[in-house]
PDB file of C-alpha atoms in Angstrom:
ATOM      1  CA  MET A   1      16.674  -2.765   5.801  1.00 70.00           C
ATOM      2  CA  LYS A   2      18.617  -6.024   5.867  1.00 81.00           C
ATOM      3  CA  ARG A   3      15.850  -7.529   3.771  1.00 84.00           C
ATOM      4  CA  LEU A   4      16.709  -5.161   0.885  1.00 86.00           C
ATOM      5  CA  TRP A   5      20.283  -6.465   0.616  1.00 87.00           C
ATOM      6  CA  THR A   6      19.578 -10.046  -0.409  1.00 91.00           C
ATOM      7  CA  PRO A   7      21.054 -11.187  -3.745  1.00 91.00           C
ATOM      8  CA  ALA A   8      17.677 -10.810  -5.468  1.00 90.00           C
ATOM      9  CA  TRP A   9      17.303  -7.248  -4.195  1.00 91.00           C
ATOM     10  CA  ILE A  10      20.861  -6.348  -5.169  1.00 93.00           C
ATOM     11  CA  VAL A  11      20.030  -7.444  -8.717  1.00 94.00           C
ATOM     12  CA  ARG A  12      16.905  -5.255  -8.596  1.00 94.00           C
ATOM     13  CA  HIS A  13      18.865  -2.255  -7.331  1.00 95.00           C
ATOM     14  CA  VAL A  14      21.513  -2.679 -10.020  1.00 96.00           C
ATOM     15  CA  ALA A  15      18.857  -3.140 -12.710  1.00 96.00           C
ATOM     16  CA  MET A  16      17.106   0.029 -11.554  1.00 96.00           C
ATOM     17  CA  VAL A  17      20.324   2.047 -11.704  1.00 97.00           C
ATOM     18  CA  VAL A  18      21.256   0.647 -15.120  1.00 97.00           C
ATOM     19  CA  LEU A  19      17.783   1.321 -16.519  1.00 97.00           C
ATOM     20  CA  VAL A  20      17.624   4.866 -15.133  1.00 97.00           C
ATOM     21  CA  VAL A  21      21.109   5.743 -16.386  1.00 97.00           C
ATOM     22  CA  GLY A  22      20.312   4.154 -19.753  1.00 97.00           C
ATOM     23  CA  CYS A  23      17.008   6.030 -20.103  1.00 97.00           C
ATOM     24  CA  LEU A  24      18.578   9.336 -19.120  1.00 96.00           C
ATOM     25  CA  GLY A  25      21.458   8.680 -21.516  1.00 97.00           C
ATOM     26  CA  MET A  26      19.011   7.983 -24.324  1.00 96.00           C
ATOM     27  CA  GLY A  27      17.187  11.186 -23.419  1.00 96.00           C
ATOM     28  CA  TRP A  28      20.411  13.173 -23.623  1.00 96.00           C
ATOM     29  CA  TRP A  29      21.214  11.557 -26.967  1.00 95.00           C
ATOM     30  CA  GLN A  30      17.791  12.626 -28.270  1.00 95.00           C
ATOM     31  CA  VAL A  31      18.392  16.170 -27.013  1.00 95.00           C
ATOM     32  CA  THR A  32      21.634  16.343 -29.004  1.00 95.00           C
ATOM     33  CA  ARG A  33      19.864  14.986 -32.086  1.00 94.00           C
ATOM     34  CA  ALA A  34      17.067  17.530 -31.645  1.00 93.00           C
ATOM     35  CA  ALA A  35      19.647  20.312 -31.358  1.00 93.00           C
ATOM     36  CA  GLY A  36      21.121  19.071 -34.643  1.00 93.00           C
ATOM     37  CA  GLY A  37      17.838  19.661 -36.447  1.00 90.00           C
ATOM     38  CA  ASN A  38      15.907  16.416 -36.020  1.00 89.00           C
ATOM     39  CA  ALA A  39      12.471  17.711 -34.989  1.00 88.00           C
ATOM     40  CA  ILE A  40      10.976  14.371 -33.938  1.00 91.00           C
ATOM     41  CA  SER A  41      13.745  13.902 -31.370  1.00 91.00           C
ATOM     42  CA  PHE A  42      12.172  16.594 -29.172  1.00 91.00           C
ATOM     43  CA  GLY A  43       9.357  14.171 -28.348  1.00 92.00           C
ATOM     44  CA  TYR A  44      11.777  11.357 -27.602  1.00 92.00           C
ATOM     45  CA  ALA A  45      13.871  13.708 -25.466  1.00 93.00           C
ATOM     46  CA  ILE A  46      10.817  14.087 -23.234  1.00 94.00           C
ATOM     47  CA  GLU A  47       9.804  10.400 -23.272  1.00 96.00           C
ATOM     48  CA  TRP A  48      13.105   8.899 -22.091  1.00 96.00           C
ATOM     49  CA  PRO A  49      13.224  10.794 -18.774  1.00 96.00           C
ATOM     50  CA  VAL A  50       9.573   9.818 -18.229  1.00 97.00           C
ATOM     51  CA  PHE A  51      10.581   6.177 -18.692  1.00 97.00           C
ATOM     52  CA  ALA A  52      13.382   6.679 -16.144  1.00 97.00           C
ATOM     53  CA  GLY A  53      10.870   8.203 -13.729  1.00 97.00           C
ATOM     54  CA  PHE A  54       8.595   5.209 -14.191  1.00 97.00           C
ATOM     55  CA  VAL A  55      11.453   2.823 -13.369  1.00 97.00           C
ATOM     56  CA  VAL A  56      12.174   4.785 -10.180  1.00 97.00           C
ATOM     57  CA  PHE A  57       8.467   4.773  -9.292  1.00 97.00           C
ATOM     58  CA  VAL A  58       8.166   0.973  -9.693  1.00 96.00           C
ATOM     59  CA  TRP A  59      11.397   0.400  -7.769  1.00 95.00           C
ATOM     60  CA  TRP A  60      10.257   2.677  -4.923  1.00 95.00           C
ATOM     61  CA  ARG A  61       6.867   0.972  -4.767  1.00 95.00           C
ATOM     62  CA  GLU A  62       8.512  -2.463  -4.585  1.00 93.00           C
ATOM     63  CA  VAL A  63      10.878  -1.303  -1.832  1.00 93.00           C
ATOM     64  CA  ARG A  64       7.967   0.044   0.223  1.00 93.00           C
ATOM     65  CA  GLN A  65       6.034  -3.183  -0.367  1.00 91.00           C
ATOM     66  CA  ALA A  66       8.979  -5.278   0.812  1.00 90.00           C
ATOM     67  CA  LEU A  67       9.444  -3.162   3.919  1.00 90.00           C
ATOM     68  CA  ARG A  68       5.758  -3.405   4.814  1.00 88.00           C
ATOM     69  CA  ALA A  69       5.780  -7.184   4.388  1.00 81.00           C
ATOM     70  CA  THR A  70       8.671  -7.623   6.836  1.00 57.00           C
ATOM     71  CA  PRO A  71       7.568  -9.870   9.719  1.00 64.00           C
ATOM     72  CA  ALA A  72       7.577  -8.168  13.119  1.00 56.00           C
ATOM     73  CA  ASP A  73       8.833 -11.297  14.908  1.00 54.00           C
ATOM     74  CA  PRO A  74      12.323 -12.306  13.655  1.00 54.00           C
ATOM     75  CA  SER A  75      11.972 -15.767  15.212  1.00 54.00           C
ATOM     76  CA  ALA A  76       8.883 -16.395  13.030  1.00 49.00           C
ATOM     77  CA  ASP A  77      11.006 -15.767   9.963  1.00 49.00           C
ATOM     78  CA  ALA A  78      13.618 -18.238  11.193  1.00 49.00           C
ATOM     79  CA  ARG A  79      10.963 -20.900  11.873  1.00 49.00           C
ATOM     80  CA  SER A  80       9.530 -20.617   8.381  1.00 49.00           C
ATOM     81  CA  VAL A  81      12.932 -21.115   6.736  1.00 51.00           C
ATOM     82  CA  VAL A  82      13.662 -24.521   8.310  1.00 53.00           C
ATOM     83  CA  PRO A  83      10.709 -26.911   8.181  1.00 56.00           C
ATOM     84  CA  SER A  84      10.354 -29.234  11.120  1.00 55.00           C
ATOM     85  CA  THR A  85      10.114 -33.011  10.735  1.00 61.00           C
ATOM     86  CA  ASP A  86       8.494 -33.472  14.147  1.00 60.00           C
ATOM     87  CA  PRO A  87       4.688 -33.854  13.680  1.00 58.00           C
ATOM     88  CA  SER A  88       3.941 -32.108  16.990  1.00 59.00           C
ATOM     89  CA  ALA A  89       6.091 -29.119  16.003  1.00 55.00           C
ATOM     90  CA  ARG A  90       4.323 -28.726  12.647  1.00 55.00           C
ATOM     91  CA  ALA A  91       1.209 -27.438  14.375  1.00 55.00           C
ATOM     92  CA  ALA A  92       3.273 -24.612  15.892  1.00 55.00           C
ATOM     93  CA  GLU A  93       4.767 -23.523  12.555  1.00 55.00           C
ATOM     94  CA  PRO A  94       3.515 -20.198  11.243  1.00 57.00           C
ATOM     95  CA  VAL A  95       0.796 -20.258   8.632  1.00 58.00           C
ATOM     96  CA  ALA A  96       1.603 -18.679   5.283  1.00 59.00           C
ATOM     97  CA  THR A  97       0.560 -15.059   5.203  1.00 63.00           C
ATOM     98  CA  THR A  98      -1.736 -13.644   2.562  1.00 61.00           C
ATOM     99  CA  PRO A  99       0.264 -12.022  -0.234  1.00 61.00           C
ATOM    100  CA  ALA A 100      -0.012  -8.282  -0.658  1.00 67.00           C
ATOM    101  CA  VAL A 101      -1.265  -8.705  -4.212  1.00 71.00           C
ATOM    102  CA  ARG A 102      -4.281 -10.967  -4.298  1.00 71.00           C
ATOM    103  CA  ARG A 103      -4.926 -13.130  -7.295  1.00 72.00           C
ATOM    104  CA  PRO A 104      -8.439 -13.549  -8.655  1.00 75.00           C
ATOM    105  CA  VAL A 105     -10.335 -16.606  -7.506  1.00 76.00           C
ATOM    106  CA  ARG A 106     -12.094 -18.719 -10.080  1.00 75.00           C
ATOM    107  CA  VAL A 107     -15.575 -19.746  -9.084  1.00 74.00           C
ATOM    108  CA  THR A 108     -17.278 -22.502 -10.989  1.00 75.00           C
ATOM    109  CA  ARG A 109     -20.886 -21.733 -11.694  1.00 72.00           C
ATOM    110  CA  THR A 110     -23.525 -24.332 -12.180  1.00 67.00           C
ATOM    111  CA  PRO A 111     -26.302 -23.595 -14.640  1.00 60.00           C
ATOM    112  CA  ALA A 112     -29.691 -22.771 -13.172  1.00 63.00           C
ATOM    113  CA  SER A 113     -31.423 -25.354 -15.375  1.00 61.00           C
ATOM    114  CA  PRO A 114     -30.165 -28.645 -16.795  1.00 59.00           C
ATOM    115  CA  ALA A 115     -28.042 -28.297 -19.922  1.00 58.00           C
ATOM    116  CA  ASP A 116     -30.214 -30.715 -21.921  1.00 58.00           C
ATOM    117  CA  GLY A 117     -33.226 -28.435 -21.516  1.00 51.00           C
ATOM    118  CA  ALA A 118     -35.418 -31.151 -20.019  1.00 59.00           C
ATOM    119  CA  ASP A 119     -37.561 -28.703 -18.084  1.00 69.00           C
ATOM    120  CA  ASP A 120     -37.855 -26.167 -20.920  1.00 77.00           C
ATOM    121  CA  ALA A 121     -39.818 -27.502 -23.905  1.00 82.00           C
ATOM    122  CA  GLU A 122     -38.949 -24.552 -26.155  1.00 85.00           C
ATOM    123  CA  LEU A 123     -35.233 -24.918 -25.461  1.00 84.00           C
ATOM    124  CA  ALA A 124     -35.384 -28.674 -26.044  1.00 82.00           C
ATOM    125  CA  GLU A 125     -37.149 -28.102 -29.392  1.00 86.00           C
ATOM    126  CA  TYR A 126     -34.542 -25.519 -30.417  1.00 87.00           C
ATOM    127  CA  ASN A 127     -31.707 -27.915 -29.501  1.00 87.00           C
ATOM    128  CA  ARG A 128     -33.332 -30.662 -31.603  1.00 87.00           C
ATOM    129  CA  TYR A 129     -33.576 -28.179 -34.499  1.00 88.00           C
ATOM    130  CA  LEU A 130     -29.890 -27.281 -34.174  1.00 88.00           C
ATOM    131  CA  SER A 131     -28.842 -30.922 -34.026  1.00 89.00           C
ATOM    132  CA  TRP A 132     -30.938 -31.622 -37.174  1.00 87.00           C
ATOM    133  CA  LEU A 133     -29.224 -28.707 -38.967  1.00 87.00           C
ATOM    134  CA  ASN A 134     -25.860 -30.092 -37.881  1.00 88.00           C
ATOM    135  CA  ALA A 135     -26.763 -33.588 -39.128  1.00 89.00           C
ATOM    136  CA  ASN A 136     -28.015 -32.189 -42.486  1.00 87.00           C
ATOM    137  CA  PRO A 137     -25.403 -29.616 -43.565  1.00 84.00           C
ATOM    138  CA  GLY A 138     -26.909 -29.005 -47.008  1.00 85.00           C
ATOM    139  CA  ALA A 139     -30.463 -28.470 -45.750  1.00 82.00           C
ATOM    140  CA  ARG A 140     -32.163 -25.107 -45.460  1.00 82.00           C
ATOM    141  CA  PRO A 141     -33.970 -24.084 -42.275  1.00 79.00           C
ATOM    142  CA  GLY A 142     -37.275 -24.387 -44.148  1.00 82.00           C
ATOM    143  CA  ASP A 143     -36.606 -28.097 -44.789  1.00 83.00           C
ATOM    144  CA  TYR A 144     -36.843 -28.929 -41.096  1.00 81.00           C
ATOM    145  CA  PRO A 145     -39.543 -31.576 -40.664  1.00 80.00           C
ATOM    146  CA  GLY A 146     -40.426 -30.619 -37.093  1.00 71.00           C
TER     147      GLY A 146
END
């Protein structure tokens, strides 16, 4: 639980409370407007508490995520904070753990055939046709000499 009382987490807790109180306050304001005869405010009176519930849901999910990611060995956490300058000690330092949310990996793909179309006669002819059309902007496709 000590991990949830860092300055960054205190800001998150305060932001959650401010957002929930603000959303519920806006919901109450819409209820009073709806009671005054503004019919559209009934919909907003329902939406604002839903927004507050969403804020609580995201906050709760982040708290659970942070508690799950807590290292079991407190000495491992202390070693990762202070990097060692000794080359022999660097091998003993803990390796960075995989984040809970994985980012997509970009894989470069190579084309199955060469881009110039050297092994495909029909593709090479079509590329020559396109380059001729590009070189002769006013020409019609029927003017192609090939």
